[in-house]
């Protein structure tokens, strides 16, 4: 697995890089050799934040954690990734290494996570009227949702604005 460690407003020491690399390599048993892990460490709003993204064979796993200790974040973030892997092991078994689940031992979890089957329980249809990003954010603020889908008046493409955990907004531009 290729591992890339990035930072913002935080100096990642060599010791931390070594620990991150060593612990992420424990997840090699699930992912193929060409998988890419990206670790993003930052200090923001008085907390140490860590984002770990792993991309492998059209599969994307991501976790984000924040605490007052970056070293604690490593195990917390990796346990979230391992939980996601186990929850999806049956649906995506052809995307993991063949022997991934032969061992009942976990790398970062104490117990096997419970798998809850989800289904589409509601379908909504609505017309997309061309609007600006600013107007879409205003519409989002008027709803009780975390995202708002709209037709971007400038590009003519479907876009999404969403409320982030830090109460800012994200904007997704679809490229199709």
Short mmCIF file of C-alpha atoms in Angstrom, two decimals:
data_model
loop_
_atom_site.label_atom_id
_atom_site.label_comp_id
_atom_site.label_asym_id
_atom_site.label_seq_id
_atom_site.Cartn_x
_atom_site.Cartn_y
_atom_site.Cartn_z
CA UNK A 1 0.00 0.00 0.00
CA UNK A 2 1.25 3.46 -0.83
CA UNK A 3 1.01 5.85 2.11
CA UNK A 4 1.08 9.63 1.83
CA UNK A 5 1.15 11.83 4.94
CA UNK A 6 0.14 15.48 4.60
CA UNK A 7 -0.31 18.22 7.18
CA UNK A 8 -1.74 21.68 7.69
CA UNK A 9 -0.93 23.87 10.71
CA UNK A 10 0.75 20.83 12.27
CA UNK A 11 4.30 19.50 12.14
CA UNK A 12 4.26 15.72 11.72
CA UNK A 13 7.31 14.37 13.52
CA UNK A 14 9.33 11.46 12.16
CA UNK A 15 8.16 9.38 15.14
CA UNK A 16 4.51 10.04 14.28
CA UNK A 17 5.13 9.28 10.60
CA UNK A 18 6.70 5.96 11.58
CA UNK A 19 3.79 5.04 13.84
CA UNK A 20 1.19 6.03 11.24
CA UNK A 21 2.97 4.02 8.54
CA UNK A 22 3.41 0.97 10.78
CA UNK A 23 -0.25 0.96 11.84
CA UNK A 24 -1.69 1.57 8.37
CA UNK A 25 0.45 -1.26 7.03
CA UNK A 26 -1.53 -3.58 9.34
CA UNK A 27 -4.48 -2.98 7.01
CA UNK A 28 -2.47 -4.43 4.10
CA UNK A 29 -4.21 -7.73 4.74
CA UNK A 30 -7.43 -6.25 3.31
CA UNK A 31 -6.16 -4.12 0.45
CA UNK A 32 -4.23 -4.81 -2.72
CA UNK A 33 -0.66 -3.64 -3.22
CA UNK A 34 -1.74 -0.73 -5.43
CA UNK A 35 -4.07 0.72 -2.77
CA UNK A 36 -3.35 4.31 -1.74
CA UNK A 37 -3.71 5.65 1.78
CA UNK A 38 -3.68 9.37 2.42
CA UNK A 39 -3.32 10.67 5.97
CA UNK A 40 -4.04 14.33 6.59
CA UNK A 41 -3.00 15.76 9.99
CA UNK A 42 -4.01 19.25 11.03
CA UNK A 43 -4.50 21.48 14.02
CA UNK A 44 -7.80 23.33 13.83
CA UNK A 45 -10.06 25.05 16.36
CA UNK A 46 -7.95 23.82 19.28
CA UNK A 47 -8.09 20.15 18.24
CA UNK A 48 -5.75 17.77 16.47
CA UNK A 49 -7.60 16.33 13.48
CA UNK A 50 -6.72 13.33 11.40
CA UNK A 51 -8.36 12.27 8.16
CA UNK A 52 -7.48 8.90 6.65
CA UNK A 53 -8.62 7.97 3.15
CA UNK A 54 -7.90 4.64 1.51
CA UNK A 55 -8.66 4.09 -2.16
CA UNK A 56 -8.46 0.65 -3.73
CA UNK A 57 -10.19 -0.89 -6.77
CA UNK A 58 -13.04 1.63 -7.10
CA UNK A 59 -13.51 1.48 -3.34
CA UNK A 60 -13.07 4.43 -1.03
CA UNK A 61 -12.85 4.28 2.77
CA UNK A 62 -12.55 7.42 4.87
CA UNK A 63 -12.50 8.37 8.52
CA UNK A 64 -12.05 11.68 10.27
CA UNK A 65 -11.41 12.14 13.97
CA UNK A 66 -10.50 15.01 16.28
CA UNK A 67 -9.13 15.01 19.81
CA UNK A 68 -6.55 16.68 21.98
CA UNK A 69 -3.94 14.03 21.07
CA UNK A 70 -2.82 13.12 17.54
CA UNK A 71 -1.50 9.74 18.68
CA UNK A 72 -4.96 8.76 19.98
CA UNK A 73 -6.43 9.79 16.62
CA UNK A 74 -4.46 7.11 14.78
CA UNK A 75 -6.15 4.14 16.48
CA UNK A 76 -9.57 5.80 16.48
CA UNK A 77 -9.42 6.59 12.76
CA UNK A 78 -8.09 3.17 11.83
CA UNK A 79 -10.74 1.38 13.89
CA UNK A 80 -13.36 3.32 11.92
CA UNK A 81 -11.77 2.18 8.65
CA UNK A 82 -11.61 -1.44 9.83
CA UNK A 83 -15.26 -1.24 10.93
CA UNK A 84 -16.22 -0.01 7.44
CA UNK A 85 -14.26 -2.86 5.84
CA UNK A 86 -15.98 -5.49 7.98
CA UNK A 87 -19.43 -4.01 7.48
CA UNK A 88 -18.95 -4.21 3.72
CA UNK A 89 -16.97 -7.44 3.47
CA UNK A 90 -19.84 -9.45 1.94
CA UNK A 91 -20.97 -6.78 -0.52
CA UNK A 92 -17.47 -6.04 -1.76
CA UNK A 93 -15.59 -9.29 -1.17
CA UNK A 94 -14.14 -9.30 -4.69
CA UNK A 95 -12.41 -5.99 -3.98
CA UNK A 96 -10.43 -7.21 -0.97
CA UNK A 97 -7.53 -9.64 -0.84
CA UNK A 98 -8.71 -13.23 -0.99
CA UNK A 99 -7.45 -14.20 2.48
CA UNK A 100 -8.53 -10.97 4.19
CA UNK A 101 -11.13 -12.49 6.48
CA UNK A 102 -9.67 -15.93 7.21
CA UNK A 103 -8.42 -14.75 10.58
CA UNK A 104 -10.97 -13.74 13.18
CA UNK A 105 -8.44 -11.40 14.77
CA UNK A 106 -8.92 -7.68 14.28
CA UNK A 107 -6.21 -5.10 13.96
CA UNK A 108 -7.99 -2.19 15.67
CA UNK A 109 -11.40 -3.49 16.80
CA UNK A 110 -12.25 -5.43 19.93
CA UNK A 111 -15.31 -7.19 18.44
CA UNK A 112 -16.74 -7.73 14.97
CA UNK A 113 -19.09 -4.85 14.14
CA UNK A 114 -22.77 -5.62 13.79
CA UNK A 115 -24.00 -5.38 10.23
CA UNK A 116 -27.33 -3.61 9.87
CA UNK A 117 -28.98 -4.07 6.51
CA UNK A 118 -30.13 -0.78 5.01
CA UNK A 119 -32.58 -0.20 2.21
CA UNK A 120 -33.98 2.69 0.27
CA UNK A 121 -37.08 3.59 2.25
CA UNK A 122 -38.07 6.77 0.48
CA UNK A 123 -37.66 8.25 -2.98
CA UNK A 124 -38.03 11.96 -3.63
CA UNK A 125 -38.31 13.61 -7.00
CA UNK A 126 -38.03 17.31 -7.64
CA UNK A 127 -37.31 19.68 -10.49
CA UNK A 128 -33.94 21.31 -10.73
CA UNK A 129 -34.18 25.00 -11.39
CA UNK A 130 -30.98 26.82 -12.35
CA UNK A 131 -29.58 28.70 -9.37
CA UNK A 132 -26.30 30.10 -8.07
CA UNK A 133 -24.16 28.52 -5.37
CA UNK A 134 -25.03 31.36 -2.98
CA UNK A 135 -28.78 30.87 -3.56
CA UNK A 136 -28.39 27.11 -3.10
CA UNK A 137 -26.72 27.71 0.28
CA UNK A 138 -29.59 30.04 1.24
CA UNK A 139 -32.07 27.31 0.27
CA UNK A 140 -30.10 24.77 2.30
CA UNK A 141 -30.31 27.02 5.34
CA UNK A 142 -34.11 27.07 4.98
CA UNK A 143 -34.37 23.27 5.03
CA UNK A 144 -33.66 20.76 7.76
CA UNK A 145 -31.26 18.77 5.55
CA UNK A 146 -27.50 18.48 5.43
CA UNK A 147 -27.28 18.84 1.65
CA UNK A 148 -29.00 20.56 -1.25
CA UNK A 149 -28.92 19.43 -4.90
CA UNK A 150 -29.23 22.11 -7.57
CA UNK A 151 -28.60 22.91 -11.21
CA UNK A 152 -25.74 25.38 -11.34
CA UNK A 153 -26.87 28.39 -13.37
CA UNK A 154 -23.28 29.15 -14.40
CA UNK A 155 -22.23 25.69 -15.59
CA UNK A 156 -25.55 23.98 -16.36
CA UNK A 157 -24.41 20.95 -14.33
CA UNK A 158 -25.86 19.29 -11.26
CA UNK A 159 -24.08 20.41 -8.06
CA UNK A 160 -24.46 19.75 -4.34
CA UNK A 161 -23.86 22.04 -1.40
CA UNK A 162 -23.64 20.48 2.04
CA UNK A 163 -23.21 21.48 5.66
CA UNK A 164 -19.82 20.43 7.04
CA UNK A 165 -19.07 19.36 10.61
CA UNK A 166 -17.35 22.68 11.25
CA UNK A 167 -20.60 24.50 10.24
CA UNK A 168 -19.07 25.76 7.01
CA UNK A 169 -20.38 24.62 3.64
CA UNK A 170 -18.95 22.28 1.04
CA UNK A 171 -19.65 22.47 -2.67
CA UNK A 172 -19.51 19.44 -4.95
CA UNK A 173 -19.29 20.01 -8.69
CA UNK A 174 -20.08 16.88 -10.69
CA UNK A 175 -17.86 16.35 -13.69
CA UNK A 176 -19.69 14.21 -16.22
#
